[in-house]
């Protein structure tokens, strides 16, 4: 480089510094602004095929998605309906954990109907209306292991195939019985209730069994699940209930009939090693002996740890004019959209934003936890009104809780209305530390 060229270069540097200052970032040709990285979603199944009666778990791995984000899912596929799942639903919502993952588990029912192999499709969405898909998996096939029953069946089940339970508390399993023929006068049944003893423990007298329907011979016993007759390696114990008659008088009640209830203690509930959340567990029903000429239709009930509670703003307290007011506002729908939901109701110590409170209460609606009178609907002037009344305490004791708010379709309607059961359902929504 010549002396003239060196001088020219020096003058260029000086001019450069004068124009931008020594502490300035100087744009260069073709430079791009830095933006937040886009979120990613990867959906992976635990297996590519599952038998009827078996379970499948999907793991959604995300990047750049905030912990606590609620995402919605929907199962579909040729021949796939809610009846194919023990939970009796094809939709739901889960929350992204601190590790950026969420899991979705389902147990396939054994419906004893020959249908052939089915393809299971799972889609993840940002919204409950399922309008914005994020990830899809079509890799799982369901193997048809069912047989069309060659003879009539006896069946034991619960009214709801999925029961929300409160960790470190009590979970009840109310059992119903029916037959495919409608015959309520048979010789009896030996029922096996398979359960995971690391999560559930029968509690109370008679090994947790109450309300067992009368028969000439009845028996309750807790046994080890040695033969794995339910096909589930996670269930290691059995509550066995026996009914036997000499005159074909079982259960001698209008079908479907309540035949027993089993109460479990959940205080030892294990948590997921990844998410830290209490585990979902499935109770399964088989039979050691049926009435002559009858088969037994196996089934299951899923216990899912309760996620929703009435501390909707997450401040550690449940108040009528805070949490209760926000719940009833949400149930009114669009009238309290956006910030109107939390206006002068959210706590200064809230750990959830307004958007998160919207989503959290919606979870209580979608999961039917806020259907406190169990009429199959969640309404502002019904369930919402009873919730806020109960949170006011003594001002709405007894029948004042349900007066002109309980639905005529509620099993607690009466007369007189069973306000104690409604109060119990609301109290079950209070948060529990575990």
Coordinates of C-alpha atoms in Angstrom, one line a residue:
X1 CA 0.0 0.0 0.0
X2 CA 1.4 3.4 -0.9
X3 CA 1.7 6.3 1.5
X4 CA -1.2 8.0 -0.2
X5 CA -3.4 5.0 0.2
X6 CA -2.5 4.7 3.9
X7 CA -3.4 8.3 4.4
X8 CA -6.7 7.9 2.7
X9 CA -7.5 4.9 4.9
X10 CA -6.7 6.8 8.1
X11 CA -8.9 9.7 7.0
X12 CA -11.7 7.2 6.3
X13 CA -11.5 5.8 9.8
X14 CA -11.5 9.2 11.4
X15 CA -14.5 10.2 9.3
X16 CA -16.2 7.0 10.4
X17 CA -15.7 7.7 14.1
X18 CA -16.8 11.3 13.8
X19 CA -20.0 10.2 12.1
X20 CA -21.1 7.6 14.6
X21 CA -19.1 8.1 17.8
X22 CA -16.8 5.5 19.3
X23 CA -19.6 3.9 21.4
X24 CA -22.2 3.6 18.7
X25 CA -23.2 0.3 16.9
X26 CA -22.8 1.0 13.2
X27 CA -25.2 -0.7 10.9
X28 CA -23.7 -2.7 8.1
X29 CA -25.0 -3.6 4.7
X30 CA -27.4 -6.6 4.9
X31 CA -27.7 -6.6 8.7
X32 CA -30.9 -7.8 10.3
X33 CA -32.6 -6.9 13.6
X34 CA -32.6 -9.5 16.4
X35 CA -36.0 -10.9 17.1
X36 CA -37.3 -13.5 19.7
X37 CA -36.9 -17.0 18.4
X38 CA -40.1 -18.7 17.3
X39 CA -41.6 -21.5 19.5
X40 CA -41.3 -25.1 18.3
X41 CA -43.4 -28.1 19.1
X42 CA -42.4 -31.8 18.7
X43 CA -45.0 -34.5 19.5
X44 CA -43.7 -38.0 20.2
X45 CA -45.7 -41.1 21.2
X46 CA -44.3 -43.7 23.6
X47 CA -45.1 -46.4 21.0
X48 CA -46.3 -46.7 17.4
X49 CA -49.0 -49.2 18.2
X50 CA -51.2 -50.0 21.2
X51 CA -53.7 -52.8 21.9
X52 CA -57.2 -52.1 23.1
X53 CA -56.9 -52.1 26.9
X54 CA -53.4 -50.7 26.7
X55 CA -52.1 -47.2 27.4
X56 CA -50.2 -44.7 25.2
X57 CA -48.4 -41.6 26.3
X58 CA -47.5 -38.6 24.1
X59 CA -44.7 -36.2 25.0
X60 CA -44.9 -32.7 23.6
X61 CA -41.4 -31.1 23.7
X62 CA -41.4 -27.3 23.2
X63 CA -38.8 -24.6 22.9
X64 CA -39.4 -20.9 23.5
X65 CA -42.8 -21.6 25.2
X66 CA -43.4 -20.2 28.7
X67 CA -43.8 -22.6 31.6
X68 CA -47.4 -22.8 32.6
X69 CA -48.8 -22.2 29.1
X70 CA -52.0 -24.1 28.6
X71 CA -52.3 -26.1 25.3
X72 CA -55.3 -28.0 24.0
X73 CA -55.4 -31.4 22.4
X74 CA -57.8 -33.5 20.3
X75 CA -57.8 -37.1 19.4
X76 CA -59.3 -38.2 16.1
X77 CA -58.9 -40.9 13.4
X78 CA -61.0 -43.3 11.3
X79 CA -63.4 -45.0 13.7
X80 CA -62.0 -43.1 16.8
X81 CA -64.6 -41.8 19.2
X82 CA -64.8 -40.9 22.9
X83 CA -65.9 -44.5 23.6
X84 CA -62.5 -45.7 22.5
X85 CA -60.9 -44.1 25.6
X86 CA -61.4 -45.0 29.3
X87 CA -61.7 -41.2 30.0
X88 CA -64.7 -41.1 27.5
X89 CA -63.4 -37.9 25.9
X90 CA -61.3 -37.0 22.9
X91 CA -60.3 -33.5 24.0
X92 CA -58.5 -31.9 26.9
X93 CA -55.9 -29.5 28.1
X94 CA -52.4 -29.8 29.6
X95 CA -49.9 -27.3 30.9
X96 CA -46.3 -26.9 29.7
X97 CA -43.9 -27.7 32.6
X98 CA -40.7 -25.9 33.6
X99 CA -38.7 -28.3 31.4
X100 CA -40.7 -27.2 28.3
X101 CA -42.6 -30.5 28.1
X102 CA -46.2 -31.7 28.7
X103 CA -47.5 -35.3 28.6
X104 CA -50.9 -36.7 27.5
X105 CA -51.8 -40.2 28.5
X106 CA -54.8 -42.3 27.4
X107 CA -56.0 -45.8 28.0
X108 CA -57.8 -47.6 25.2
X109 CA -61.0 -49.4 26.1
X110 CA -61.7 -53.0 25.4
X111 CA -65.2 -52.7 23.9
X112 CA -65.6 -56.3 22.8
X113 CA -66.6 -55.1 19.3
X114 CA -64.7 -56.3 16.3
X115 CA -63.7 -53.1 14.4
X116 CA -60.2 -53.8 12.9
X117 CA -57.1 -51.8 13.2
X118 CA -57.6 -48.0 13.7
X119 CA -55.3 -45.1 13.2
X120 CA -55.0 -42.7 16.1
X121 CA -54.3 -39.0 15.4
X122 CA -53.4 -36.5 18.0
X123 CA -53.3 -32.7 17.4
X124 CA -52.2 -29.9 19.7
X125 CA -53.8 -26.5 19.5
X126 CA -53.3 -23.1 21.1
X127 CA -57.0 -22.7 21.8
X128 CA -60.0 -24.7 23.1
X129 CA -61.9 -24.1 19.8
X130 CA -59.1 -26.1 18.0
X131 CA -58.6 -23.5 15.3
X132 CA -54.8 -23.1 15.4
X133 CA -52.9 -26.4 15.2
X134 CA -49.3 -26.5 16.6
X135 CA -48.3 -30.2 16.2
X136 CA -49.8 -33.4 14.8
X137 CA -48.9 -37.1 15.2
X138 CA -50.4 -39.8 13.1
X139 CA -47.9 -42.6 13.8
X140 CA -50.0 -44.7 16.3
X141 CA -52.2 -47.6 15.3
X142 CA -54.8 -49.2 17.6
X143 CA -54.8 -53.0 17.4
X144 CA -58.3 -54.5 17.7
X145 CA -58.1 -57.2 20.4
X146 CA -61.8 -57.2 21.1
X147 CA -64.2 -60.0 20.5
X148 CA -68.0 -59.8 20.0
X149 CA -69.5 -61.3 23.2
X150 CA -70.8 -64.8 22.6
X151 CA -73.0 -64.6 25.6
X152 CA -74.6 -61.9 27.8
X153 CA -72.5 -59.8 30.1
X154 CA -72.3 -58.4 33.6
X155 CA -70.6 -55.1 34.0
X156 CA -69.3 -52.8 36.9
X157 CA -68.4 -49.2 36.2
X158 CA -68.6 -45.7 37.4
X159 CA -70.9 -43.0 36.2
X160 CA -68.0 -40.9 35.0
X161 CA -65.0 -42.7 33.5
X162 CA -62.6 -40.1 34.8
X163 CA -62.7 -38.9 38.5
X164 CA -60.7 -35.9 39.7
X165 CA -59.1 -36.5 43.0
X166 CA -57.5 -34.3 45.6
X167 CA -53.9 -35.3 46.4
X168 CA -53.3 -35.9 50.1
X169 CA -57.0 -36.5 50.5
X170 CA -59.7 -39.0 50.0
X171 CA -61.0 -40.4 46.6
X172 CA -64.2 -42.2 46.3
X173 CA -65.1 -44.9 43.7
X174 CA -68.9 -45.3 43.5
X175 CA -69.6 -48.5 41.6
X176 CA -72.6 -49.2 39.4
X177 CA -73.7 -52.6 38.1
X178 CA -75.7 -53.6 35.1
X179 CA -76.2 -56.5 32.7
X180 CA -76.5 -56.6 28.9
X181 CA -79.9 -58.4 29.3
X182 CA -81.3 -56.1 31.9
X183 CA -81.7 -59.1 34.2
X184 CA -81.3 -58.0 37.9
X185 CA -81.9 -61.5 39.3
X186 CA -78.7 -63.5 39.0
X187 CA -76.7 -65.8 41.2
X188 CA -73.9 -63.3 42.0
X189 CA -70.5 -62.0 41.0
X190 CA -66.9 -61.9 42.2
X191 CA -65.5 -58.5 41.3
X192 CA -61.7 -57.6 41.2
X193 CA -60.8 -53.9 41.5
X194 CA -57.2 -53.6 40.4
X195 CA -55.3 -50.5 41.7
X196 CA -51.8 -49.0 42.0
X197 CA -51.0 -49.2 45.8
X198 CA -48.2 -46.6 45.4
X199 CA -50.9 -44.0 44.7
X200 CA -54.1 -45.4 46.2
X201 CA -54.7 -47.0 49.6
X202 CA -58.1 -48.4 50.7
X203 CA -59.1 -46.5 53.8
X204 CA -61.7 -46.9 56.5
X205 CA -63.4 -50.0 57.8
X206 CA -64.1 -53.1 55.7
X207 CA -61.0 -52.3 53.5
X208 CA -62.6 -49.1 52.3
X209 CA -65.8 -50.7 51.0
X210 CA -69.2 -49.2 52.1
X211 CA -72.7 -49.6 50.8
X212 CA -72.1 -53.1 49.5
X213 CA -75.5 -54.4 48.3
X214 CA -76.9 -57.3 50.3
X215 CA -76.6 -60.9 49.3
X216 CA -76.7 -64.3 51.1
X217 CA -72.9 -64.3 51.0
X218 CA -70.7 -61.2 50.8
X219 CA -67.0 -60.8 51.2
X220 CA -64.4 -58.1 50.9
X221 CA -60.7 -58.8 50.8
X222 CA -57.5 -57.0 49.7
X223 CA -55.2 -59.3 47.6
X224 CA -51.9 -59.0 45.7
X225 CA -52.4 -58.7 41.9
X226 CA -50.3 -61.8 41.1
X227 CA -51.7 -63.0 37.9
X228 CA -52.0 -59.5 36.2
X229 CA -55.4 -60.5 34.9
X230 CA -56.2 -56.9 34.0
X231 CA -53.1 -56.7 31.8
X232 CA -51.8 -53.6 33.5
X233 CA -48.4 -53.9 35.2
X234 CA -48.9 -50.8 37.2
X235 CA -51.8 -52.2 39.2
X236 CA -50.3 -54.4 42.0
X237 CA -53.2 -54.9 44.3
X238 CA -56.9 -55.9 44.2
X239 CA -59.9 -55.1 46.3
X240 CA -62.1 -58.1 45.8
X241 CA -65.9 -58.0 46.4
X242 CA -67.9 -61.2 46.4
X243 CA -71.7 -61.6 46.1
X244 CA -73.4 -65.0 46.1
X245 CA -77.1 -66.0 46.4
X246 CA -79.0 -69.3 46.5
X247 CA -82.1 -67.9 44.9
X248 CA -80.8 -65.8 42.0
X249 CA -81.5 -62.5 43.8
X250 CA -78.4 -60.4 42.9
X251 CA -78.6 -57.5 43.0
X252 CA -82.4 -57.4 43.3
X253 CA -82.4 -53.7 42.4
X254 CA -83.4 -51.7 39.3
X255 CA -80.5 -51.5 36.9
X256 CA -78.2 -49.8 36.7
X257 CA -77.8 -50.3 40.5
X258 CA -75.3 -48.9 43.0
X259 CA -73.6 -52.0 44.5
X260 CA -70.8 -50.5 46.5
X261 CA -68.4 -47.7 47.0
X262 CA -64.6 -47.9 47.7
X263 CA -62.8 -45.1 49.5
X264 CA -59.0 -44.6 48.8
X265 CA -56.5 -42.5 50.7
X266 CA -54.3 -40.5 48.3
X267 CA -51.8 -39.1 50.8
X268 CA -49.0 -41.1 49.4
X269 CA -49.6 -39.9 45.8
X270 CA -46.4 -40.1 43.8
X271 CA -45.4 -37.2 41.5
X272 CA -44.1 -37.3 37.9
X273 CA -40.3 -37.1 38.0
X274 CA -40.3 -34.6 35.1
X275 CA -43.3 -32.3 35.7
X276 CA -43.5 -32.7 39.5
X277 CA -47.3 -33.2 39.1
X278 CA -49.3 -35.9 40.9
X279 CA -49.7 -39.0 38.7
X280 CA -52.9 -40.1 36.9
X281 CA -53.8 -43.6 37.8
X282 CA -56.3 -46.1 36.4
X283 CA -58.4 -48.6 38.4
X284 CA -59.5 -51.6 36.4
X285 CA -62.3 -54.1 36.7
X286 CA -62.2 -57.9 36.1
X287 CA -64.1 -60.8 37.5
X288 CA -63.0 -64.2 39.0
X289 CA -66.4 -65.7 38.7
X290 CA -69.7 -64.6 37.0
X291 CA -73.3 -65.8 37.1
X292 CA -73.8 -68.9 35.1
X293 CA -74.1 -68.2 31.4
X294 CA -72.7 -64.7 31.7
X295 CA -69.4 -63.1 30.7
X296 CA -67.9 -60.1 32.4
X297 CA -67.3 -56.9 30.5
X298 CA -64.0 -55.5 31.7
X299 CA -63.6 -51.8 32.2
X300 CA -61.7 -49.0 34.1
X301 CA -61.9 -45.7 35.8
X302 CA -59.2 -43.1 35.7
X303 CA -58.2 -41.0 38.7
X304 CA -56.7 -37.7 37.6
X305 CA -55.1 -35.4 40.1
X306 CA -57.1 -32.2 40.4
X307 CA -55.3 -29.3 38.9
X308 CA -58.0 -26.6 39.1
X309 CA -58.7 -25.0 42.5
X310 CA -60.6 -21.9 43.6
X311 CA -57.4 -19.8 44.3
X312 CA -57.7 -18.6 40.7
X313 CA -55.3 -15.7 41.0
X314 CA -52.7 -17.8 42.8
X315 CA -52.2 -15.5 45.9
X316 CA -52.6 -18.4 48.4
X317 CA -56.1 -17.3 49.5
X318 CA -59.6 -18.1 48.4
X319 CA -62.0 -15.1 48.8
X320 CA -65.6 -14.4 47.8
X321 CA -65.0 -10.9 46.4
X322 CA -61.7 -11.9 44.8
X323 CA -61.6 -15.5 43.4
X324 CA -65.4 -16.0 43.7
X325 CA -66.2 -12.8 41.8
X326 CA -63.7 -13.7 39.0
X327 CA -65.2 -17.2 38.7
X328 CA -68.8 -15.9 38.3
X329 CA -67.7 -13.2 35.9
X330 CA -65.9 -15.8 33.7
X331 CA -69.1 -17.9 33.7
X332 CA -71.0 -14.9 32.3
X333 CA -68.8 -15.2 29.2
X334 CA -68.0 -12.3 26.8
X335 CA -69.5 -9.7 29.2
X336 CA -66.3 -9.9 31.2
X337 CA -63.6 -10.3 28.6
X338 CA -60.0 -9.1 29.0
X339 CA -59.2 -7.0 32.0
X340 CA -62.9 -6.8 33.0
X341 CA -62.5 -10.3 34.5
X342 CA -60.0 -9.2 37.1
X343 CA -61.0 -5.5 37.6
X344 CA -60.8 -4.7 41.3
X345 CA -60.9 -8.4 42.1
X346 CA -57.4 -9.6 41.5
X347 CA -55.2 -9.7 44.5
X348 CA -52.1 -7.4 44.7
X349 CA -50.2 -10.7 45.6
X350 CA -51.5 -12.6 42.6
X351 CA -49.1 -14.9 40.9
X352 CA -51.2 -15.2 37.7
X353 CA -51.8 -12.5 35.1
X354 CA -55.3 -11.7 33.8
X355 CA -54.7 -13.8 30.7
X356 CA -53.6 -16.7 32.9
X357 CA -56.6 -16.4 35.1
X358 CA -58.9 -16.5 32.1
X359 CA -57.2 -19.8 31.0
X360 CA -57.1 -21.2 34.6
X361 CA -60.9 -20.7 35.2
X362 CA -61.5 -22.1 31.7
X363 CA -59.7 -25.3 32.8
X364 CA -62.2 -25.5 35.7
X365 CA -65.1 -25.2 33.2
X366 CA -63.7 -27.6 30.6
X367 CA -62.9 -30.2 33.2
X368 CA -66.4 -29.9 34.8
X369 CA -64.8 -29.1 38.1
X370 CA -67.0 -26.0 38.4
X371 CA -70.2 -28.0 37.7
X372 CA -70.8 -28.0 41.5
X373 CA -74.4 -29.3 41.3
X374 CA -73.4 -32.0 38.7
X375 CA -76.2 -31.3 36.3
X376 CA -73.9 -31.4 33.3
X377 CA -73.8 -27.7 32.8
X378 CA -71.6 -24.9 34.3
X379 CA -73.6 -21.6 34.6
X380 CA -73.1 -18.2 36.2
X381 CA -76.4 -18.0 38.0
X382 CA -76.3 -21.6 39.0
X383 CA -72.8 -23.0 39.8
X384 CA -71.1 -19.6 39.9
X385 CA -73.7 -18.2 42.3
X386 CA -73.4 -21.2 44.6
X387 CA -69.6 -20.9 44.6
X388 CA -69.6 -17.3 45.6
X389 CA -72.3 -17.8 48.2
X390 CA -70.4 -20.6 49.8
X391 CA -67.2 -18.5 49.9
X392 CA -69.1 -15.8 51.9
X393 CA -69.5 -18.4 54.7
X394 CA -72.2 -18.3 57.3
X395 CA -74.3 -15.8 55.4
X396 CA -75.4 -18.6 53.0
X397 CA -75.5 -21.7 55.3
X398 CA -77.9 -24.6 54.7
X399 CA -80.6 -24.3 52.1
X400 CA -79.6 -20.6 51.5
X401 CA -76.7 -22.0 49.5
X402 CA -78.8 -23.6 46.8
X403 CA -82.0 -21.6 47.0
X404 CA -83.1 -20.7 43.4
X405 CA -79.7 -21.6 42.1
X406 CA -79.5 -25.4 42.0
X407 CA -80.6 -26.9 38.7
X408 CA -83.7 -29.1 38.5
X409 CA -81.5 -31.5 36.6
X410 CA -79.1 -31.8 39.5
X411 CA -79.0 -35.1 41.4
X412 CA -79.0 -33.0 44.5
X413 CA -82.2 -31.0 43.6
X414 CA -84.6 -32.7 46.0
X415 CA -86.9 -31.7 47.4
X416 CA -85.3 -30.8 49.7
X417 CA -82.1 -29.8 47.9
X418 CA -79.0 -31.7 49.1
X419 CA -77.1 -28.5 49.9
X420 CA -74.5 -30.4 51.9
X421 CA -73.3 -32.3 48.8
X422 CA -73.0 -29.0 46.8
X423 CA -71.0 -27.5 49.7
X424 CA -68.8 -30.6 49.8
X425 CA -68.1 -30.2 46.0
X426 CA -67.2 -26.6 46.4
X427 CA -64.9 -27.3 49.4
X428 CA -63.2 -30.0 47.4
X429 CA -62.0 -27.2 45.1
X430 CA -60.1 -25.5 47.8
X431 CA -56.3 -25.7 47.1
X432 CA -54.2 -28.3 48.9
X433 CA -50.5 -28.2 49.3
X434 CA -48.8 -31.4 48.4

